Short mmCIF file of C-alpha atoms in Angstrom, two decimals:
data_model
loop_
_atom_site.label_atom_id
_atom_site.label_comp_id
_atom_site.label_asym_id
_atom_site.label_seq_id
_atom_site.Cartn_x
_atom_site.Cartn_y
_atom_site.Cartn_z
CA UNK A 286 10.88 -2.63 13.65
CA UNK A 287 11.79 0.98 14.44
CA UNK A 288 11.89 1.68 10.69
CA UNK A 289 8.09 1.60 10.59
CA UNK A 290 7.16 2.95 14.01
CA UNK A 291 7.01 6.66 13.14
CA UNK A 292 5.01 6.18 9.95
CA UNK A 293 1.33 7.04 9.80
CA UNK A 294 1.56 9.39 12.79
CA UNK A 295 0.54 13.05 12.93
CA UNK A 296 3.39 15.57 12.73
CA UNK A 297 3.95 19.17 11.72
CA UNK A 298 6.94 20.42 9.76
CA UNK A 299 7.04 24.14 9.01
CA UNK A 300 3.53 24.80 7.63
CA UNK A 301 2.88 21.14 6.71
CA UNK A 302 0.73 19.14 9.11
CA UNK A 303 -0.74 15.69 8.60
CA UNK A 304 0.12 11.99 8.55
CA UNK A 305 3.78 11.49 7.62
CA UNK A 306 5.32 8.52 5.77
CA UNK A 307 8.92 7.46 5.23
CA UNK A 308 10.47 5.53 2.34
CA UNK A 309 8.08 3.23 0.40
CA UNK A 310 5.46 3.14 3.15
CA UNK A 311 3.72 6.03 1.39
CA UNK A 312 2.77 3.55 -1.32
CA UNK A 313 2.78 0.00 0.03
CA UNK A 314 1.07 0.61 3.35
CA UNK A 315 -1.73 2.61 1.73
CA UNK A 316 -2.29 -0.12 -0.84
CA UNK A 317 -2.82 -2.61 1.99
CA UNK A 318 -5.10 -0.13 3.75
CA UNK A 319 -7.19 0.17 0.58
CA UNK A 320 -7.40 -3.62 0.14
CA UNK A 321 -8.37 -4.20 3.77
CA UNK A 322 -11.00 -1.44 3.64
CA UNK A 323 -12.58 -2.16 0.25
CA UNK A 324 -11.69 -5.45 -1.41
CA UNK A 325 -13.56 -7.77 0.96
CA UNK A 326 -16.86 -5.87 0.82
CA UNK A 327 -17.89 -8.02 -2.15
CA UNK A 328 -17.28 -11.54 -3.40
CA UNK A 329 -15.41 -12.22 -5.59
CA UNK A 330 -13.05 -9.75 -3.92
CA UNK A 331 -12.69 -6.47 -5.77
CA UNK A 332 -9.75 -4.35 -6.88
CA UNK A 333 -9.70 -1.21 -4.68
CA UNK A 334 -8.10 0.98 -7.34
CA UNK A 335 -9.94 -0.14 -10.47
CA UNK A 336 -13.73 -0.31 -10.26
CA UNK A 337 -15.33 -3.34 -11.88
CA UNK A 338 -12.22 -5.53 -11.62
CA UNK A 339 -11.69 -8.56 -9.40
CA UNK A 340 -8.70 -8.81 -7.10
CA UNK A 341 -6.81 -11.74 -8.63
CA UNK A 342 -3.22 -12.93 -8.65
CA UNK A 343 -2.62 -11.28 -5.30
CA UNK A 344 -1.68 -12.62 -1.86
CA UNK A 345 -4.19 -11.05 0.51
CA UNK A 346 -3.72 -12.99 3.75
CA UNK A 347 -2.11 -9.98 5.49
CA UNK A 348 -5.02 -7.79 4.40
CA UNK A 349 -7.53 -10.21 5.92
CA UNK A 350 -5.59 -9.99 9.19
CA UNK A 351 -5.71 -6.19 9.01
CA UNK A 352 -9.46 -6.32 8.34
CA UNK A 353 -10.02 -8.57 11.37
CA UNK A 354 -8.00 -6.21 13.56
CA UNK A 355 -10.12 -3.30 12.35
CA UNK A 356 -13.24 -5.24 13.31
CA UNK A 357 -12.04 -5.27 16.93
CA UNK A 358 -11.36 -1.51 16.78
CA UNK A 359 -7.61 -1.65 16.18
CA UNK A 360 -6.92 1.02 13.59
CA UNK A 361 -5.07 0.15 10.42
CA UNK A 362 -2.30 2.68 10.98
CA UNK A 363 -1.60 1.39 14.49
CA UNK A 364 -1.80 -2.26 13.41
CA UNK A 365 0.36 -1.90 10.30
CA UNK A 366 3.08 0.38 11.62
CA UNK A 367 3.27 -0.54 15.30
CA UNK A 368 1.42 -3.65 16.44
CA UNK A 369 2.30 -6.15 13.69
CA UNK A 370 5.99 -5.11 13.39
CA UNK A 371 6.40 -5.43 17.17
CA UNK A 372 4.76 -8.86 17.32
CA UNK A 373 6.68 -9.94 14.21
CA UNK A 374 10.02 -8.92 15.73
CA UNK A 375 9.37 -10.80 18.97
CA UNK A 376 8.20 -14.02 17.28
CA UNK A 377 10.81 -13.97 14.51
CA UNK A 378 13.66 -13.35 16.95
CA UNK A 379 12.43 -16.15 19.22
CA UNK A 380 12.24 -18.58 16.29
CA UNK A 381 15.68 -17.57 15.01
CA UNK A 382 17.13 -18.26 18.46
CA UNK A 383 15.38 -21.62 18.59
CA UNK A 384 16.61 -22.57 15.12
CA UNK A 385 20.14 -21.37 15.89
CA UNK A 386 20.32 -23.61 18.98
CA UNK A 387 19.29 -26.60 16.86
CA UNK A 388 21.94 -25.85 14.23
CA UNK A 389 24.76 -25.13 16.69
CA UNK A 390 24.69 -25.56 20.47
CA UNK A 391 27.22 -22.78 21.12
CA UNK A 392 25.55 -19.65 22.52
CA UNK A 393 27.82 -17.41 20.48
CA UNK A 394 26.27 -18.80 17.28
CA UNK A 395 22.86 -17.49 18.35
CA UNK A 396 24.29 -14.01 18.84
CA UNK A 397 26.12 -14.13 15.53
CA UNK A 398 23.02 -15.21 13.64
CA UNK A 399 20.89 -12.45 15.16
CA UNK A 400 23.53 -9.82 14.47
CA UNK A 401 24.05 -10.79 10.84
CA UNK A 402 20.31 -11.26 10.24
CA UNK A 403 19.39 -7.78 11.47
CA UNK A 404 22.46 -5.66 10.74
CA UNK A 405 24.16 -7.00 7.62
CA UNK A 406 23.82 -4.88 4.50
CA UNK A 407 25.01 -5.09 0.92
CA UNK A 408 28.31 -3.83 -0.46
CA UNK A 409 26.59 -0.86 -2.11
CA UNK A 410 28.71 1.48 0.02
CA UNK A 411 31.70 0.49 -2.13
CA UNK A 412 30.12 2.55 -4.92
CA UNK A 413 29.51 5.67 -2.82
CA UNK A 414 32.96 5.40 -1.24
CA UNK A 415 34.67 5.18 -4.64
CA UNK A 416 32.68 8.05 -6.16
CA UNK A 417 31.89 10.40 -3.27
CA UNK A 418 34.17 9.22 -0.44
CA UNK A 419 31.18 8.57 1.83
CA UNK A 420 28.81 5.80 2.85
CA UNK A 421 25.84 8.18 2.90
CA UNK A 422 23.30 7.30 0.25
CA UNK A 423 24.52 3.71 -0.07
CA UNK A 424 21.37 2.10 1.38
CA UNK A 425 19.29 3.37 -1.53
CA UNK A 426 21.42 1.93 -4.34
CA UNK A 427 20.64 -1.78 -3.96
CA UNK A 428 17.72 -3.42 -2.21
CA UNK A 429 18.38 -3.82 1.49
CA UNK A 430 17.25 -7.10 3.08
CA UNK A 431 16.92 -5.84 6.65
CA UNK A 432 14.80 -2.90 5.53
CA UNK A 433 12.75 -5.11 3.21
CA UNK A 434 11.61 -7.24 6.15
CA UNK A 435 9.72 -4.19 7.45
CA UNK A 436 8.93 -2.22 4.29
CA UNK A 437 7.61 -5.38 2.63
CA UNK A 438 5.61 -6.58 5.61
CA UNK A 439 4.27 -9.64 3.79
CA UNK A 440 7.82 -10.78 3.12
CA UNK A 441 8.83 -10.23 6.72
CA UNK A 442 5.82 -12.16 8.00
CA UNK A 443 6.48 -15.01 5.55
CA UNK A 444 9.86 -15.57 7.21
CA UNK A 445 8.07 -16.72 10.38
CA UNK A 446 6.39 -19.82 8.88
CA UNK A 447 9.51 -20.44 6.76
CA UNK A 448 11.62 -20.51 9.93
CA UNK A 449 9.10 -22.87 11.52
CA UNK A 450 9.58 -25.19 8.52
CA UNK A 451 13.36 -25.04 8.96
CA UNK A 452 13.00 -25.93 12.64
CA UNK A 453 10.62 -28.79 11.83
CA UNK A 454 12.75 -30.42 9.14
CA UNK A 455 15.71 -30.38 11.52
CA UNK A 456 13.73 -32.79 13.69
CA UNK A 457 14.03 -35.35 10.84
CA UNK A 458 10.61 -36.69 11.73
CA UNK A 459 7.86 -37.48 9.25
CA UNK A 460 5.13 -38.03 11.82
CA UNK A 461 1.66 -36.65 11.21
CA UNK A 462 2.13 -33.71 13.57
CA UNK A 463 5.14 -32.45 11.61
CA UNK A 464 3.38 -33.13 8.31
CA UNK A 465 0.49 -30.95 9.47
CA UNK A 466 2.80 -28.17 10.72
CA UNK A 467 4.84 -28.03 7.50
CA UNK A 468 1.75 -28.16 5.25
CA UNK A 469 0.03 -25.43 7.27
CA UNK A 470 3.13 -23.23 7.24
CA UNK A 471 3.46 -23.66 3.46
CA UNK A 472 -0.18 -22.66 3.03
CA UNK A 473 0.40 -19.53 5.14
CA UNK A 474 3.55 -18.60 3.21
CA UNK A 475 1.66 -18.80 -0.10
CA UNK A 476 -1.02 -16.57 1.43
CA UNK A 477 1.61 -13.99 2.30
CA UNK A 478 4.07 -14.29 -0.60
CA UNK A 479 3.86 -16.47 -3.70
CA UNK A 480 7.63 -16.22 -4.04
CA UNK A 481 8.06 -17.53 -0.51
CA UNK A 482 5.71 -20.42 -1.20
CA UNK A 483 7.82 -21.50 -4.16
CA UNK A 484 10.99 -21.28 -2.06
CA UNK A 485 9.32 -23.35 0.68
CA UNK A 486 8.56 -26.07 -1.88
CA UNK A 487 12.15 -25.94 -3.14
CA UNK A 488 13.24 -26.41 0.47
CA UNK A 489 10.92 -29.36 1.05
CA UNK A 490 11.47 -31.33 -2.17
CA UNK A 491 14.93 -32.59 -1.07
CA UNK A 492 13.49 -33.33 2.37
CA UNK A 493 10.82 -35.51 0.75
CA UNK A 494 13.31 -37.24 -1.55
CA UNK A 495 15.70 -37.98 1.32
CA UNK A 496 12.79 -39.36 3.33
CA UNK A 497 11.76 -41.59 0.44
CA UNK A 498 15.33 -42.87 -0.03
CA UNK A 499 15.54 -43.68 3.67
CA UNK A 500 12.09 -45.32 3.49
CA UNK A 501 10.65 -43.08 6.16
CA UNK A 502 7.09 -43.74 7.24
CA UNK A 503 4.36 -41.34 6.01
CA UNK A 504 6.51 -39.85 3.20
CA UNK A 505 3.74 -40.43 0.64
CA UNK A 506 1.14 -38.91 2.97
CA UNK A 507 3.51 -36.00 3.53
CA UNK A 508 3.92 -35.40 -0.22
CA UNK A 509 0.19 -35.56 -0.90
CA UNK A 510 -0.67 -33.27 2.04
CA UNK A 511 1.97 -30.74 1.02
CA UNK A 512 0.75 -30.77 -2.59
CA UNK A 513 -2.89 -30.32 -1.58
CA UNK A 514 -2.15 -27.48 0.85
CA UNK A 515 -0.06 -25.70 -1.79
CA UNK A 516 -2.70 -26.09 -4.50
CA UNK A 517 -5.43 -24.94 -2.13
CA UNK A 518 -3.43 -21.81 -1.28
CA UNK A 519 -2.69 -21.07 -4.93
CA UNK A 520 -6.32 -21.39 -6.01
CA UNK A 521 -7.63 -19.54 -2.95
CA UNK A 522 -5.26 -16.58 -3.06
CA UNK A 523 -4.26 -16.28 -6.72
CA UNK A 524 -7.13 -17.58 -8.85
CA UNK A 525 -4.66 -18.99 -11.44
CA UNK A 526 -7.36 -19.69 -14.02
CA UNK A 527 -8.10 -15.97 -14.41
CA UNK A 528 -4.57 -14.82 -13.63
CA UNK A 529 -3.08 -16.85 -16.48
CA UNK A 530 -5.62 -15.79 -19.11
CA UNK A 531 -3.15 -13.18 -20.32
CA UNK A 532 -0.29 -15.69 -20.64
CA UNK A 533 2.41 -16.56 -18.13
CA UNK A 534 3.27 -14.23 -15.26
CA UNK A 535 6.97 -15.01 -15.62
CA UNK A 536 8.92 -14.45 -18.83
CA UNK A 537 12.07 -16.40 -19.67
CA UNK A 538 14.78 -13.78 -20.08
CA UNK A 539 18.14 -15.15 -18.89
CA UNK A 540 20.43 -12.77 -16.97
CA UNK A 541 18.30 -9.68 -17.64
CA UNK A 542 17.88 -9.12 -13.92
CA UNK A 543 21.63 -9.02 -13.24
CA UNK A 544 22.84 -6.88 -16.16
CA UNK A 545 22.27 -3.57 -14.38
CA UNK A 546 25.13 -4.21 -11.96
CA UNK A 547 27.68 -3.60 -14.75
CA UNK A 548 25.48 -1.37 -16.95
CA UNK A 549 24.54 1.30 -14.42
CA UNK A 550 27.14 4.11 -14.17
CA UNK A 551 26.35 4.42 -10.45
CA UNK A 552 27.20 0.77 -9.80
CA UNK A 553 30.04 -1.52 -10.98
CA UNK A 554 30.02 0.10 -14.40
CA UNK A 555 31.98 -1.77 -17.09
CA UNK A 556 31.29 -0.09 -20.42
CA UNK A 557 33.64 -2.21 -22.54
CA UNK A 558 32.34 -5.46 -21.10
CA UNK A 559 28.74 -4.34 -21.62
CA UNK A 560 29.38 -3.36 -25.25
CA UNK A 561 31.19 -6.64 -25.86
CA UNK A 562 28.28 -8.57 -24.33
CA UNK A 563 25.79 -6.82 -26.62
CA UNK A 564 27.99 -7.70 -29.59
CA UNK A 565 28.08 -11.35 -28.54
CA UNK A 566 24.29 -11.39 -28.05
CA UNK A 567 23.81 -10.76 -31.78
CA UNK A 568 25.34 -14.17 -32.43
CA UNK A 569 24.37 -17.63 -31.32
CA UNK A 570 24.98 -18.62 -27.72
CA UNK A 571 28.72 -19.12 -27.29
CA UNK A 572 31.24 -19.72 -24.54
CA UNK A 573 32.33 -16.06 -24.45
CA UNK A 574 28.79 -14.87 -23.84
CA UNK A 575 28.25 -17.48 -21.13
CA UNK A 576 31.49 -16.43 -19.40
CA UNK A 577 30.43 -12.78 -19.47
CA UNK A 578 26.99 -13.61 -18.10
CA UNK A 579 28.55 -15.78 -15.41
CA UNK A 580 30.85 -12.93 -14.43
CA UNK A 581 27.87 -10.56 -14.29
CA UNK A 582 26.06 -12.98 -11.99
CA UNK A 583 29.02 -13.31 -9.62
CA UNK A 584 29.39 -9.52 -9.43
CA UNK A 585 25.64 -9.22 -8.80
CA UNK A 586 25.76 -11.76 -5.98
CA UNK A 587 28.88 -10.23 -4.44
CA UNK A 588 27.48 -6.72 -4.14
CA UNK A 589 23.90 -7.64 -3.27
CA UNK A 590 24.77 -10.30 -0.70
CA UNK A 591 27.59 -8.32 0.89
CA UNK A 592 29.43 -10.40 3.50
CA UNK A 593 26.71 -13.03 3.08
CA UNK A 594 28.53 -13.85 -0.17
CA UNK A 595 31.23 -15.48 1.96
CA UNK A 596 28.53 -17.53 3.65
CA UNK A 597 27.51 -18.88 0.25
CA UNK A 598 31.16 -19.69 -0.52
CA UNK A 599 31.36 -21.49 2.83
CA UNK A 600 28.28 -23.55 1.91
CA UNK A 601 29.81 -24.48 -1.46
CA UNK A 602 33.01 -25.59 0.32
CA UNK A 603 30.91 -27.78 2.64
CA UNK A 604 29.37 -29.40 -0.43
CA UNK A 605 32.74 -29.97 -2.10
CA UNK A 606 34.20 -31.49 1.08
CA UNK A 607 31.07 -33.64 1.46
CA UNK A 608 30.38 -32.21 4.90
CA UNK A 609 26.88 -30.99 4.02
CA UNK A 610 24.04 -32.46 6.07
CA UNK A 611 20.56 -33.33 4.77
CA UNK A 612 19.43 -29.99 6.21
CA UNK A 613 22.14 -28.25 4.18
CA UNK A 614 20.99 -30.04 1.03
CA UNK A 615 17.46 -28.69 1.47
CA UNK A 616 18.80 -25.17 1.85
CA UNK A 617 21.13 -25.61 -1.14
CA UNK A 618 18.19 -26.38 -3.42
CA UNK A 619 16.10 -23.49 -2.05
CA UNK A 620 18.95 -20.96 -2.02
CA UNK A 621 20.39 -21.70 -5.46
CA UNK A 622 16.95 -22.43 -6.88
CA UNK A 623 15.72 -18.96 -5.96
CA UNK A 624 18.91 -17.43 -7.38
CA UNK A 625 18.33 -19.38 -10.61
CA UNK A 626 14.72 -18.17 -10.91
CA UNK A 627 15.83 -14.58 -10.29
CA UNK A 628 18.53 -14.93 -12.94
CA UNK A 629 16.53 -16.69 -15.65
CA UNK A 630 13.16 -14.90 -15.50
CA UNK A 631 11.56 -11.49 -15.28
CA UNK A 632 8.02 -10.78 -14.12
CA UNK A 633 5.28 -9.44 -16.34
CA UNK A 634 3.96 -6.03 -15.31
CA UNK A 635 6.83 -5.03 -13.05
CA UNK A 636 9.85 -7.07 -14.10
CA UNK A 637 11.91 -6.21 -10.99
CA UNK A 638 9.45 -8.08 -8.76
CA UNK A 639 11.40 -11.20 -9.70
CA UNK A 640 13.98 -10.07 -7.13
CA UNK A 641 11.56 -11.14 -4.43
CA UNK A 642 12.73 -14.71 -5.00
CA UNK A 643 16.24 -13.48 -4.27
CA UNK A 644 15.15 -12.02 -0.91
CA UNK A 645 14.84 -15.58 0.35
CA UNK A 646 18.32 -16.44 -0.90
CA UNK A 647 19.64 -13.58 1.20
CA UNK A 648 17.74 -14.90 4.22
CA UNK A 649 19.04 -18.46 3.83
CA UNK A 650 22.62 -17.38 3.15
CA UNK A 651 22.71 -15.62 6.52
CA UNK A 652 22.78 -18.96 8.35
CA UNK A 653 26.01 -19.91 6.60
CA UNK A 654 27.59 -16.53 7.23
CA UNK A 655 26.84 -17.10 10.92
CA UNK A 656 28.30 -20.63 10.68
CA UNK A 657 31.46 -19.28 9.07
CA UNK A 658 31.74 -16.53 11.69
CA UNK A 659 31.29 -19.14 14.40
CA UNK A 660 34.17 -21.16 12.92
CA UNK A 661 36.35 -18.05 12.93
CA UNK A 662 35.65 -17.15 16.53
CA UNK A 663 36.37 -20.71 17.70
CA UNK A 664 39.70 -20.78 15.88
CA UNK A 665 42.84 -20.93 18.02
CA UNK A 666 44.70 -18.63 15.63
CA UNK A 667 44.39 -14.94 16.44
CA UNK A 668 44.67 -13.89 12.80
CA UNK A 669 41.71 -16.13 11.93
CA UNK A 670 39.68 -14.75 14.84
CA UNK A 671 40.38 -11.21 13.65
CA UNK A 672 38.60 -11.95 10.37
CA UNK A 673 35.35 -11.81 12.32
CA UNK A 674 36.03 -8.15 13.10
CA UNK A 675 36.59 -7.58 9.38
CA UNK A 676 33.24 -9.24 8.61
CA UNK A 677 31.45 -7.05 11.15
CA UNK A 678 33.05 -3.88 9.80
CA UNK A 679 32.17 -4.86 6.24
CA UNK A 680 28.59 -5.70 7.21
CA UNK A 681 27.39 -2.52 8.89
CA UNK A 682 28.10 0.62 6.76
CA UNK A 683 24.90 0.29 4.71
CA UNK A 684 22.95 -0.31 7.92
CA UNK A 685 24.37 2.87 9.43
CA UNK A 686 23.23 4.83 6.37
CA UNK A 687 19.80 3.19 6.54
CA UNK A 688 19.30 4.29 10.14
CA UNK A 689 20.45 7.80 9.27
CA UNK A 690 17.98 8.18 6.40
CA UNK A 691 15.12 6.40 8.17
CA UNK A 692 15.22 8.79 11.11
CA UNK A 693 15.57 11.91 9.02
CA UNK A 694 12.66 14.23 9.61
CA UNK A 695 10.27 14.98 7.91
CA UNK A 696 10.22 11.92 5.62
CA UNK A 697 9.27 11.73 1.96
CA UNK A 698 5.53 12.32 1.87
CA UNK A 699 2.49 13.16 3.95
CA UNK A 700 -1.29 13.35 3.85
CA UNK A 701 -2.20 16.98 4.63
CA UNK A 702 -4.63 17.58 7.49
CA UNK A 703 -7.10 19.21 5.10
CA UNK A 704 -7.11 16.18 2.81
CA UNK A 705 -7.57 13.83 5.74
CA UNK A 706 -10.65 15.80 6.82
CA UNK A 707 -12.05 15.73 3.28
CA UNK A 708 -11.49 12.00 2.82
CA UNK A 709 -13.21 11.27 6.12
CA UNK A 710 -16.21 13.28 4.87
CA UNK A 711 -16.17 11.26 1.64
CA UNK A 712 -16.02 8.06 3.69
CA UNK A 713 -19.37 8.95 5.30
CA UNK A 714 -21.13 9.30 1.94
CA UNK A 715 -23.20 6.59 0.28
CA UNK A 716 -21.23 3.77 -1.40
CA UNK A 717 -19.94 4.67 -4.84
CA UNK A 718 -16.96 4.99 -7.15
CA UNK A 719 -14.56 7.88 -6.67
CA UNK A 720 -12.27 9.51 -9.20
CA UNK A 721 -9.30 11.79 -8.54
CA UNK A 722 -6.76 13.20 -11.01
CA UNK A 723 -4.06 10.78 -12.13
CA UNK A 724 -0.61 11.19 -10.66
CA UNK A 725 1.58 13.57 -12.66
CA UNK A 726 5.28 13.49 -11.77
CA UNK A 727 5.76 17.04 -13.05
CA UNK A 728 3.39 18.47 -10.44
CA UNK A 729 5.68 17.77 -7.50
CA UNK A 730 8.95 18.37 -9.29
CA UNK A 731 9.76 21.65 -7.54
CA UNK A 732 8.17 20.80 -4.19
CA UNK A 733 10.28 20.35 -1.07
CA UNK A 734 9.98 17.32 1.19
CA UNK A 735 7.67 16.13 2.47
CA UNK A 736 5.52 16.22 -0.65
CA UNK A 737 1.76 15.68 -0.38
CA UNK A 738 0.80 12.17 -1.45
CA UNK A 739 -0.90 13.29 -4.68
CA UNK A 740 2.39 14.87 -5.84
CA UNK A 741 4.76 12.23 -4.45
CA UNK A 742 3.62 9.14 -6.34
CA UNK A 743 0.79 7.08 -7.78
CA UNK A 744 -0.80 5.59 -4.68
CA UNK A 745 -4.11 4.26 -3.37
CA UNK A 746 -4.39 6.93 -0.68
CA UNK A 747 -7.81 8.24 -1.78
CA UNK A 748 -9.33 4.75 -1.58
CA UNK A 749 -7.43 3.95 1.62
CA UNK A 750 -8.75 6.89 3.61
CA UNK A 751 -12.18 7.27 1.99
CA UNK A 752 -13.13 3.59 1.92
CA UNK A 753 -14.39 4.13 -1.65
CA UNK A 754 -13.35 2.05 -4.65
CA UNK A 755 -11.40 4.16 -7.14
CA UNK A 756 -12.11 4.42 -10.85
CA UNK A 757 -8.39 4.36 -11.77
CA UNK A 758 -5.38 4.87 -9.53
CA UNK A 759 -2.12 3.19 -8.52
CA UNK A 760 -1.53 1.95 -12.06
CA UNK A 761 1.58 0.09 -10.93
CA UNK A 762 -0.66 -2.34 -9.03
CA UNK A 763 -2.90 -2.74 -12.08
CA UNK A 764 0.19 -3.76 -14.05
CA UNK A 765 1.26 -6.29 -11.42
CA UNK A 766 -2.17 -7.89 -11.06
CA UNK A 767 -2.78 -7.96 -14.82
CA UNK A 768 -5.71 -5.53 -15.01
CA UNK A 769 -6.28 -4.15 -18.51
CA UNK A 770 -6.42 -0.44 -17.72
CA UNK A 771 -5.37 1.12 -21.04
CA UNK A 772 -8.86 1.94 -22.39
CA UNK A 773 -9.84 3.61 -19.14
CA UNK A 774 -6.53 5.47 -18.99
CA UNK A 775 -7.11 6.87 -22.48
CA UNK A 776 -10.58 8.10 -21.50
CA UNK A 777 -9.20 9.89 -18.45
CA UNK A 778 -6.21 11.40 -20.26
CA UNK A 779 -8.55 12.80 -22.94
CA UNK A 780 -11.04 14.04 -20.30
CA UNK A 781 -13.71 12.09 -22.16
CA UNK A 782 -17.13 12.68 -20.62
CA UNK A 783 -17.94 8.97 -20.93
CA UNK A 784 -16.04 8.00 -17.80
CA UNK A 785 -18.28 10.24 -15.66
CA UNK A 786 -21.07 7.72 -16.28
CA UNK A 787 -19.09 5.16 -14.27
CA UNK A 788 -18.25 7.24 -11.21
CA UNK A 789 -20.19 8.76 -8.33
CA UNK A 790 -17.72 11.17 -6.74
CA UNK A 791 -14.81 13.35 -7.78
CA UNK A 792 -12.17 14.24 -5.22
CA UNK A 793 -9.09 16.40 -5.63
CA UNK A 794 -6.51 18.46 -3.81
CA UNK A 795 -7.16 22.11 -4.70
CA UNK A 796 -3.59 22.42 -6.00
CA UNK A 797 -4.22 19.64 -8.52
CA UNK A 798 -7.71 20.16 -9.91
CA UNK A 799 -9.65 18.26 -12.56
CA UNK A 800 -9.98 19.60 -16.10
CA UNK A 801 -12.47 22.47 -16.51
CA UNK A 802 -14.02 20.67 -19.51
CA UNK A 803 -15.51 17.99 -17.24
CA UNK A 804 -17.94 20.58 -15.86
CA UNK A 805 -19.49 20.87 -19.36
CA UNK A 806 -20.31 17.16 -19.67
CA UNK A 807 -23.90 15.79 -19.77
CA UNK A 808 -23.36 14.28 -16.31
CA UNK A 809 -23.28 17.39 -14.16
CA UNK A 810 -21.02 17.84 -11.15
CA UNK A 811 -22.64 18.96 -7.91
CA UNK A 812 -20.47 20.53 -5.22
CA UNK A 813 -20.62 18.32 -2.13
CA UNK A 814 -17.97 19.53 0.29
CA UNK A 815 -14.74 21.49 0.37
CA UNK A 816 -12.13 23.21 2.48
CA UNK A 817 -8.96 25.17 1.79
CA UNK A 818 -7.15 21.96 0.80
CA UNK A 819 -9.64 19.69 -0.97
CA UNK A 820 -12.90 19.56 -2.89
CA UNK A 821 -15.51 16.84 -3.37
CA UNK A 822 -18.13 16.74 -6.13
CA UNK A 823 -21.03 14.38 -6.63
CA UNK A 824 -21.72 13.19 -10.19
CA UNK A 825 -25.38 13.63 -11.13
CA UNK A 826 -26.74 10.80 -13.29
#
């Protein structure tokens, strides 16, 4: 929660004053701000960063919530960085405690689950320790689950209905009340995260099958209701008919997502193994290649899961010893199913987004780490009890580094005061399409932190703060949602006068101006407003 609290607030650092942002909030939060401010002004909903395009293949339930909060005069920045994280933390913690008590009556199990859920990191610090003899910088090497719950607010929120589902299936009741609760929670998860919706279905399929085997009442009604709620959510939030026009979103590419762990020199680099794997890939599938890929996967899971890896081992042992409950079987399918999807597919547009399935594996594995830790602490042997201390010590180094970097002032990026003033002026103008120069990574290369947003990354900040739909920005989101932006990108890169016909305003930071040739186009540019930081032109048509 505290990882987001300082974002979006006004600070000054040396001669830089404005709204400061840490880590990926400079991109993700401003995308949500743009969607909440612009997308719902028309129906079908519109893409905030690409004029003329519909918002499809995107989970916008969080953005509707943010819009509703704005309607009752709760500002986006307060809601996104302070209100929602606080409410999320309270509700999620309460539900975790409730679920923990249902899994294990011992109070210590509740404490263990909360500790490992909020403070367990990956084993990425092994890499920094071996190379630099420090844990500093380790939290940025591999994705960090605890941080992701806040940085990826939709993911964090999706864990609430998922936890409600876990609590409900533990009741082992198929009555209509529980059917309604589970179906509603699944609908909400799909609205927040498609990946989470798939994991919820993986979790519920064994529950349905077990109910059918035991001839439970209402199982058929349950299955139909769950199917209908899932389909409704998919069609409402993702518009699959349009989303799939450009082929499948997911591409079958086995083990691509795990290769980096042994290919990257900064990670568990194994040059000989990598070269040997590439040699084997030129031949037909063989046992040697499968063994190498299996080894890669185990190494991937070990370092990404951290001590949670031992929780997964504990779960496997429960299965082998036939001590797994029906609840465990549901989690087994969801946990290993999401690992399988992550391993076998990549995602079109931004292939690394496939890891978002794996986020849920990390979440589910935490319960078994807590179970294992609970077994250790209840042991009568001192040496077994001491293993818990080892687990705790292994769990926290990455978390320590995360807290260090998250509280480092001044953060990565900021919106200068002068730009904020200019964008608020633009917001008061008549509705229209705005254009600002495309992000150029070379512009901010020699700048010190915090960098102004235009020089830090390709973001939706102009749309977010002006409330105006952009002609072309945040291309990464265009790639993810499947928008065909290449023709428009070529026009802009060539400073072709044609694109001026499709815009109403031009906005830029005075340190990153538009091309001088655009002033010689048939569509003339009329100065509208400016200050020392920014300039706004109106396009005369």
